[in-house]
Coordinates of C-alpha atoms and ligand atoms in Angstrom, one line a residue:
P1 CA -24.2 -31.1 22.5
M2 CA -21.8 -28.5 22.3
K3 CA -23.4 -25.9 20.0
I4 CA -21.2 -25.7 17.1
N5 CA -21.1 -22.4 14.0
F6 CA -21.0 -24.1 10.6
L7 CA -21.5 -19.6 9.9
S8 CA -18.2 -18.4 9.3
N9 CA -17.4 -14.3 8.6
L10 CA -16.5 -13.6 5.0
T11 CA -13.6 -11.4 4.0
G12 CA -11.4 -11.1 0.3
S13 CA -10.7 -9.4 -2.8
F14 CA -11.8 -8.0 -5.4
A15 CA -8.9 -7.4 -8.4
M16 CA -8.3 -7.9 -12.0
P17 CA -5.7 -9.9 -12.6
A18 CA -6.4 -12.0 -9.2
M19 CA -3.9 -14.6 -9.8
E20 CA -0.7 -13.1 -8.5
N21 CA -2.5 -11.5 -5.7
P22 CA -0.5 -12.4 -2.4
T23 CA -3.3 -11.0 0.1
V24 CA -5.0 -13.8 0.9
A25 CA -1.7 -16.5 1.5
M26 CA -1.0 -13.7 4.5
V27 CA -4.3 -13.1 5.8
E28 CA -5.7 -16.5 5.8
A29 CA -2.3 -17.4 7.7
A30 CA -3.7 -14.0 10.5
Y31 CA -6.4 -16.0 10.7
Q32 CA -5.7 -19.2 11.2
H33 CA -2.6 -18.5 13.6
H34 CA -5.4 -16.5 15.9
Q35 CA -7.4 -19.3 15.4
L36 CA -10.2 -17.1 13.7
D37 CA -13.2 -18.4 11.8
W38 CA -12.5 -16.2 9.4
R39 CA -12.5 -16.7 5.7
Y40 CA -10.6 -14.5 2.9
I41 CA -11.4 -15.6 -0.9
N42 CA -9.3 -14.0 -3.7
C43 CA -11.8 -13.4 -6.5
E44 CA -10.9 -11.9 -9.7
V45 CA -13.8 -9.2 -10.8
S46 CA -13.7 -7.8 -14.3
P47 CA -14.8 -3.7 -14.1
E48 CA -18.0 -4.6 -15.7
H49 CA -18.7 -6.9 -12.7
L50 CA -17.6 -4.4 -9.9
K51 CA -21.3 -3.2 -9.4
D52 CA -22.7 -6.5 -8.9
A53 CA -19.7 -8.2 -6.7
V54 CA -20.2 -5.3 -4.3
R55 CA -24.3 -6.3 -4.1
G56 CA -23.0 -9.8 -4.1
A57 CA -20.5 -9.1 -1.0
R58 CA -23.8 -6.9 0.7
A59 CA -25.8 -9.9 -0.3
M60 CA -23.7 -12.2 1.5
G61 CA -23.3 -10.0 4.3
W62 CA -19.6 -10.1 4.6
A63 CA -17.6 -8.2 7.3
G64 CA -15.3 -6.9 4.6
F65 CA -13.0 -6.4 1.4
N66 CA -10.4 -5.7 0.1
C67 CA -9.9 -3.7 -3.9
S68 CA -6.5 -3.8 -5.9
I69 CA -6.0 -2.9 -9.7
P70 CA -8.3 -1.8 -11.6
H71 CA -11.1 -0.9 -9.1
K72 CA -9.6 1.4 -6.2
V73 CA -11.4 4.6 -7.6
A74 CA -13.9 2.7 -9.4
V75 CA -15.4 1.0 -6.2
I76 CA -16.3 4.1 -4.7
E77 CA -19.7 4.7 -6.0
H78 CA -20.9 2.1 -5.0
L79 CA -19.7 2.6 -1.2
D80 CA -21.9 4.2 1.0
G81 CA -19.2 6.5 2.8
L82 CA -15.8 6.9 2.9
G83 CA -12.4 7.5 5.5
Q84 CA -11.0 10.4 5.9
S85 CA -7.6 10.3 4.4
A86 CA -9.8 8.0 1.8
E87 CA -11.4 10.5 1.2
I88 CA -8.7 12.8 -0.1
I89 CA -6.2 9.8 -1.5
G90 CA -9.7 9.8 -4.0
A91 CA -8.6 6.0 -3.4
V92 CA -10.2 2.6 -1.6
N93 CA -8.3 -0.7 -0.7
T94 CA -10.1 -1.7 1.8
I95 CA -13.9 -1.8 2.6
V96 CA -15.2 -2.1 5.6
R97 CA -18.7 -2.8 7.4
S98 CA -20.1 -0.4 9.7
A99 CA -22.0 -2.3 13.1
T100 CA -25.1 -0.4 11.2
G101 CA -23.9 -2.2 8.2
D102 CA -23.0 0.4 6.2
Y103 CA -20.1 -0.3 2.8
I104 CA -16.9 2.7 4.0
G105 CA -14.3 2.2 2.0
E106 CA -10.9 3.3 3.7
N107 CA -7.6 3.2 2.3
T108 CA -4.4 0.9 4.4
D109 CA -2.2 1.8 1.7
G110 CA 0.0 4.8 3.1
R111 CA -0.7 4.0 6.4
G112 CA 1.0 0.5 6.5
F113 CA 3.3 2.1 4.5
V114 CA 4.0 4.8 7.4
T115 CA 3.5 2.0 10.7
A116 CA 6.7 -0.1 8.2
L117 CA 8.6 3.3 8.2
T118 CA 8.0 3.9 11.9
E119 CA 10.2 1.1 13.1
V120 CA 13.3 2.1 11.7
T121 CA 12.7 6.2 11.7
D122 CA 10.1 8.2 12.8
P123 CA 8.2 10.6 10.2
R124 CA 8.0 13.7 12.2
G125 CA 9.9 16.4 11.3
S126 CA 11.3 15.0 8.0
Q127 CA 12.2 15.9 4.8
V128 CA 11.0 13.2 2.1
V129 CA 11.6 13.0 -1.7
L130 CA 8.8 10.9 -3.0
F131 CA 9.4 9.6 -6.6
G132 CA 6.1 8.8 -8.7
A133 CA 2.7 10.0 -8.1
G134 CA 0.3 7.1 -8.9
G135 CA -2.1 5.6 -7.0
A136 CA 1.0 4.1 -4.3
A137 CA 2.3 7.5 -4.1
R138 CA -0.4 9.4 -3.5
A139 CA -1.5 7.3 -0.2
V140 CA 2.2 7.0 0.9
A141 CA 2.1 11.1 0.6
V142 CA -0.7 11.9 2.6
E143 CA -0.5 9.9 5.3
M144 CA 3.2 10.9 5.0
A145 CA 1.9 14.5 5.7
F146 CA -0.5 13.0 8.6
A147 CA 2.3 11.4 10.6
G148 CA 4.4 14.8 10.4
A149 CA 6.1 14.7 7.5
V150 CA 6.8 18.4 6.8
H151 CA 8.2 18.3 3.1
I152 CA 7.6 16.2 0.9
T153 CA 9.3 16.9 -3.0
V154 CA 7.4 14.6 -5.5
V155 CA 10.0 13.8 -8.2
N156 CA 7.9 11.8 -11.3
R157 CA 8.2 11.3 -15.2
S158 CA 5.0 13.3 -16.4
R159 CA 4.1 17.1 -15.1
K160 CA 0.9 16.8 -14.5
R161 CA 0.5 14.0 -11.9
G162 CA 3.5 15.2 -9.7
E163 CA 1.5 18.6 -9.9
E164 CA -1.8 17.4 -8.7
L165 CA 0.0 15.4 -6.2
T166 CA 2.0 18.7 -5.2
R167 CA -1.4 20.2 -5.4
L168 CA -2.9 17.8 -3.2
I169 CA -0.5 17.8 -0.6
C170 CA -0.1 21.6 -0.1
E171 CA -4.1 22.1 -0.3
K172 CA -5.2 19.1 2.2
T173 CA -2.7 18.1 4.1
P174 CA -0.7 19.6 7.2
A175 CA 3.1 19.3 4.9
T176 CA 4.3 21.6 2.2
A177 CA 5.3 20.1 -0.9
T178 CA 7.2 20.9 -4.6
F179 CA 7.0 19.6 -7.4
A180 CA 10.5 18.1 -9.1
I181 CA 10.5 16.4 -12.8
W182 CA 12.7 13.5 -13.0
D183 CA 14.7 13.6 -16.4
G184 CA 18.2 12.2 -15.8
D185 CA 19.3 11.7 -12.8
F186 CA 17.9 13.7 -9.6
P187 CA 19.4 14.8 -7.0
L188 CA 18.5 14.6 -3.6
P189 CA 18.7 17.6 -1.9
A190 CA 21.2 17.3 0.3
D191 CA 18.9 17.9 4.1
T192 CA 17.0 15.2 2.7
D193 CA 16.0 12.5 5.3
I194 CA 13.6 9.7 3.8
V195 CA 13.6 8.3 -0.1
I196 CA 11.0 6.5 -1.0
N197 CA 10.2 4.7 -4.6
A198 CA 6.5 4.8 -4.9
T199 CA 6.9 4.2 -8.7
S200 CA 6.9 0.7 -10.2
I201 CA 10.4 0.3 -11.1
G202 CA 11.7 -2.4 -9.7
L203 CA 8.4 -4.7 -9.9
Y204 CA 8.8 -8.3 -11.1
P205 CA 9.6 -9.4 -13.9
N206 CA 11.3 -5.6 -14.4
I207 CA 13.9 -6.8 -10.8
D208 CA 17.3 -5.2 -12.2
Q209 CA 14.8 -1.6 -13.6
Q210 CA 16.7 1.3 -10.9
L211 CA 15.9 4.6 -10.0
D212 CA 17.9 7.7 -11.9
I213 CA 19.2 9.0 -8.9
D214 CA 22.8 10.5 -9.1
W215 CA 23.7 8.4 -6.1
E216 CA 26.6 10.8 -5.1
T217 CA 23.7 12.0 -3.1
L218 CA 22.4 9.6 -1.4
S219 CA 24.2 9.8 2.0
A220 CA 24.2 7.2 4.9
D221 CA 22.0 8.9 7.3
M222 CA 19.0 9.0 4.6
V223 CA 16.4 6.2 5.3
V224 CA 15.6 4.8 2.0
A225 CA 12.2 2.6 1.6
D226 CA 10.7 1.0 -1.4
G227 CA 6.8 0.2 -2.5
I228 CA 8.1 -2.6 -4.6
H229 CA 6.5 -6.0 -2.9
N230 CA 8.1 -8.1 -5.7
P231 CA 11.2 -9.1 -5.3
P232 CA 11.4 -7.8 -2.0
M233 CA 15.1 -6.6 -2.4
T234 CA 14.9 -4.1 -4.8
P235 CA 18.4 -3.0 -7.0
L236 CA 16.9 0.5 -4.6
L237 CA 17.7 -1.1 -1.8
R238 CA 20.7 -3.1 -2.3
T239 CA 22.5 0.3 -3.6
A240 CA 21.1 1.7 -0.4
Q241 CA 22.4 -0.7 1.5
Q242 CA 25.7 -0.2 0.0
K243 CA 25.8 3.2 0.7
G244 CA 25.3 2.2 4.5
C245 CA 21.2 3.2 4.5
Q246 CA 18.6 2.1 6.7
F247 CA 16.0 0.4 4.3
V248 CA 12.2 -0.5 4.6
N249 CA 10.8 -3.2 1.6
G250 CA 7.1 -3.4 0.2
Q251 CA 7.0 -6.4 1.6
Q252 CA 6.8 -4.7 5.2
M253 CA 4.3 -2.1 4.0
L254 CA 2.2 -4.8 2.4
V255 CA 2.2 -7.1 5.5
H256 CA 1.4 -4.0 7.8
Q257 CA -1.3 -2.4 5.5
G258 CA -3.0 -6.0 5.4
A259 CA -2.8 -5.9 9.4
I260 CA -5.0 -2.7 9.4
G261 CA -7.3 -4.2 7.5
I262 CA -8.2 -7.4 9.6
H263 CA -7.9 -5.1 12.7
Y264 CA -10.9 -3.5 10.6
W265 CA -13.1 -6.2 10.3
T266 CA -12.3 -8.5 13.1
G267 CA -11.2 -5.9 16.2
I268 CA -8.1 -7.9 16.5
T269 CA -4.4 -6.7 16.3
V270 CA -2.6 -9.2 14.5
D271 CA 1.1 -11.2 14.8
T272 CA 2.7 -9.4 11.6
G273 CA 5.3 -11.9 11.9
V274 CA 2.8 -14.6 10.8
M275 CA 2.2 -12.4 8.0
H276 CA 5.8 -11.6 7.1
T277 CA 6.6 -15.0 7.0
A278 CA 3.8 -16.4 5.2
L279 CA 4.6 -13.9 2.2
S280 CA 8.5 -14.7 2.8
Q281 CA 8.0 -18.4 2.0
L282 CA 6.0 -17.3 -1.2
F283 CA 8.6 -15.2 -2.2
N284 CA 12.0 -16.3 -0.8
P285 CA 11.7 -19.5 -0.5
E286 CA 15.5 -20.2 -0.4
Ligands
NDP301 P1 0.5 3.5 -10.7 O1 0.1 3.1 -12.5 O2 -0.4 4.6 -10.2 O3 2.2 5.1 -10.7 C1 3.0 4.5 -11.2 C2 3.8 5.1 -10.7 O4 5.4 4.8 -11.6 C3 3.6 6.6 -11.4 O5 4.5 7.3 -11.2 C4 4.7 6.8 -13.1 O6 5.4 8.5 -13.6 C5 5.8 6.0 -12.3 N1 6.4 4.8 -13.3 C6 6.5 3.8 -13.9 N2 7.5 3.4 -14.3 C7 8.0 4.3 -14.8 C8 9.1 4.3 -15.7 N3 10.2 3.8 -16.2 N4 10.0 5.5 -15.2 C9 9.8 6.5 -14.5 N5 8.5 6.5 -13.7 C10 7.7 5.5 -13.7 O7 0.9 2.1 -9.7 P2 0.5 3.0 -8.5 O8 0.6 3.9 -7.7 O9 -0.8 2.0 -8.5 O10 1.5 1.5 -8.0 C11 3.3 1.6 -8.2 C12 3.9 0.5 -7.5 O11 3.7 0.4 -6.5 C13 3.3 -0.6 -8.1 O12 4.8 -1.7 -8.4 C14 2.9 -1.8 -6.5 O13 2.7 -3.0 -6.6 C15 3.6 -0.9 -5.9 N6 2.5 -1.0 -4.2 C16 2.8 -1.1 -3.4 C17 2.1 -1.6 -2.3 C18 2.4 -2.4 -0.9 O14 1.6 -2.5 0.2 N7 3.5 -2.8 -0.5 C19 0.3 -1.0 -2.0 C20 0.6 -0.9 -3.6 C21 1.0 -0.4 -5.0 P3 4.1 8.4 -14.7 O15 2.8 9.4 -13.9 O16 5.4 9.4 -14.9 O17 3.8 7.4 -15.3

């Protein structure tokens, strides 16, 4: 008789709220496509239960898990170590069990972004304008800097967060950065190569919200990237398309950060097309 293994490898997500998080759909699609005996469990975990949730994952031998809002920073104290970029970013979205059983925090948000962007343009030597200075912006800025962006102009509504991120880029990465306060229509410098929205502007349900940019300054040779994954086609990307710019949507970023996570856990490079199809069926059913 054939020896059957009924013990699957476990992964999942801890977040609150968890109901709208589509990661489970795309990760399980990849597991199934590659016939991996792996599971991904979407868990709603409140801040006061985060510590126990991580202990539970350890106790059950989970191979790893994702953390999303509001746990990306809080989870760090429950882990055994951090990867290099997660350490600089100061936030973790992917936890990986090492060969010795340690739980190491990584951040794949920025790397997923860079991988998606690289399908359209080479970040090396680029001049970047980055809108936003929150968690997503930090991850994107740090990884863009390590991917070879030369200069990043951080544009943010609140000065404090914007200046903090600018300082972080200058002190901890190979890139230079300047801060610009965002009040009114922001004029893009003429030498800009890549324009990035890492704010929550345009995120469902505020799907008609547009960034305050002086659109006369957006030229067709600039690449525009939006971190918003729902909906994938935002007002920013629609304007970019009208101007003849190449663009990257947040769904591509989400898929690639998920694929990097799966690679950490399983060692397998999954077919991102399968993950993309799974998400597209959810967000653009028509
Ligand atoms: P944060 O709350 O940490 O940061 C939000 C940022 O948006 C801040 O810079 C904030 O500015 C700015 N902002 C929000 N509303 C406005 C507004 N009306 N006008 C000007 N600025 C505004 O959020 P995150 O960084 O965690 O997430 C940002 C977005 O990135 C989310 O929509 C999220 O869905 C997306 N994301 C996408 C991922 C993907 O894989 N596609 C991964 C992670 C995040 P201020 O400092 O002034 O408040």
